[in-house]
Amino acid sequence: MQPSGRVTIGDVARTAGVSVATVSKVINGRYGVAAATFSRVQEVIDDLGYESSLVARSLRSHRTNVIGILVAEFEPFSTEILKGTSAAIAGTGYELLAYSGGGRPGGNVGWERRYLSRLSGTLIDGAILVTPTVVDADSNIPVVAIDPHTGPTGLPTVDSDNLTGAILAVEHLLRLGHRRIGFLSGRPDLESSRLREQGYRTALEAAGIPLDPTLVRLGGYRVESALGPATELLNLEQRPTAIFAANDLSAISTMRAAAALGLSVPEDLSVIGFDNVPESALTQPPLTTISQPIQEMGSRGIDLLIGLMNGTVDPGTHVRLPTALVDRGSCRAI
Amino acid sequence: MQPSGRVTIGDVARTAGVSVATVSKVINGRYGVAAATFSRVQEVIDDLGYESSLVARSLRSHRTNVIGILVAEFEPFSTEILKGTSAAIAGTGYELLAYSGGGRPGGNVGWERRYLSRLSGTLIDGAILVTPTVVDADSNIPVVAIDPHTGPTGLPTVDSDNLTGAILAVEHLLRLGHRRIGFLSGRPDLESSRLREQGYRTALEAAGIPLDPTLVRLGGYRVESALGPATELLNLEQRPTAIFAANDLSAISTMRAAAALGLSVPEDLSVIGFDNVPESALTQPPLTTISQPIQEMGSRGIDLLIGLMNGTVDPGTHVRLPTALVDRGSCRAI
DNA sequence: CTGTTAGCGCCTTCAG
DNA sequence: CTGAAGGCGCTAACAG
């Protein structure tokens, strides 16, 4: 290891006594290098532990074999997606680069465009946007959206059947005899959230139960933001006997709120969530929820993206995966 | 949006009628730009939706405010680490870039050095290596290792108390009356694995139970690799009444192997794992295990790395977090 | 076969 | 206060 810093192609060239161009050829297995030179350079490379800089290479060649997964934050949902993409990437020759900004969760709308702009054109050959809010179809690299937060768009998407899932959840509660069912919504600007709320309304209506607006609160999909509204719901004069939370994180908050108020689940309150993130099984009692096949959504996203890059997938492709009831311990019949 | 491709600093300059240097100054908030020019350029930037390319910028300035998390694969353990880093990064001004190669899990030893070399010096200002096997202390950027697979090294590390954890696991089994306790080990080349096996031996010895080598098998830490050895253990003439698996994934495999053989857990077999990944609560029955504070390990890693970059943390710092028994449903007294 | 010459998009002197 | 020139590490022509 001669130069203490990073070893560059120049160091290799100097040590081997050839030009950088020759080293580049060796690295990329190009023809036009004498066998003797080839092996000598190769030896120096191994010796120095040289590895070409992804950055410099990509700047020049505009091809990296790296797929970007852009997420707002590493939380239970996005990391499940990551697991799915990781499984699907094996053997494709691509590598994965998951990018996430710092804090400002929720606050920095438009993160997806920012990140895409920062990474695309050079670093990554294609991107998967996880739960993006705004999606411009115009980007210079192929892009796939997973669970986009707006309606149908120009780019391929993967999502799950939120509407049916929500109906499933409420029907389950109805079947158990519940009539006063609270709803902790997500965020009105998000498509999944709207569909889940619509499912709630639809299922109630089908059962002939009039909607009581006081039973609907904005939970915001996050642990902290849901705590307050959940507490309000539980402090209602006519407390709901069951709460359908728009995602597992807010369901977990609901259980915490209940515990804080001395209510036990499911004896005093039934709770059902949505997503089936692994964390949902960690609650006490384990959470009954609606599962989305999150990891599969991730792997399908990879399939779509690679297909898109190969030109074998139509940009108008939309994949919708089924949701299902996962009956654990947080609901009971009354 | 004029040019259909990516908008570069040149596009902004042309549109605003100034030179690229001026645009650069505006972006980086440098002095020496007239207020009028400044706001005009700023307007064009917003208008065009320009965002500087991380690649080009980093190549030149060698500073990106991006921290790299290098992992072999996105699986339950590494994604928990990711969650911890994501939480810790908020408000620091840094962004996160998690990099993972394609397939070849386990097979491609030395991935950490390869990735580090590809990304460092340019793309990332510092790196966290998750469960690396080889760790050269010499790198041109600050590096922290989480749960390194070799003994103490020259760089700051975060790990958890594997030895005590393993002893805890076996003592729990002993307390329940088990005497024939099988052990599904990890990989002999990994430090954590060695310590967990040592804990197994130590606890047995302390209880005056001689070690039976036929009860120890190599599980390899992965779902697939553990299935065979677990089945062997269960097919033994003198079947163990309990199995301590070196991590949760192999414990999950053990439960599958038991189910395939018609044995029920915990009635016919007690199983205890290690790690407490969220998935461990998803098994039927939920897995009793030893918890490592994985997310905290991630956030401590970030703290250490940032400290290292600021020069406020000594490179010889080693943080060891406690392990604890999480008693769920997969063990019973005999 | 090998070296030289241009840039990729950006930032940083250094003159004007 | 602004523009022109150089270079970060690398690859793709094109000469030699």
Coordinates of C-alpha atoms (C1' of nucleotides) in Angstrom, one line a residue, chain A residues 19 21-22 25 32 34 37 60, chain C residues 1-4 6-9:
Chain A
S19 CA -0.7 4.2 -18.9
A21 CA -5.8 3.7 -20.3
T22 CA -4.2 0.3 -20.3
K25 CA -8.7 -1.9 -20.4
G32 CA -6.0 -5.1 -27.1
A34 CA -0.7 -8.2 -24.4
T37 CA 1.0 -6.7 -19.7
R60 CA -17.9 8.8 -17.4
Chain C
dC1 C1' -0.7 -3.5 -28.8
dT2 C1' -0.2 0.9 -26.1
dG3 C1' -0.3 5.8 -25.1
dT4 C1' -2.6 10.4 -25.8
dA6 C1' -11.0 14.5 -24.6
dG7 C1' -14.4 15.1 -21.8
dC8 C1' -18.6 13.3 -17.9
dG9 C1' -20.8 17.5 -14.2

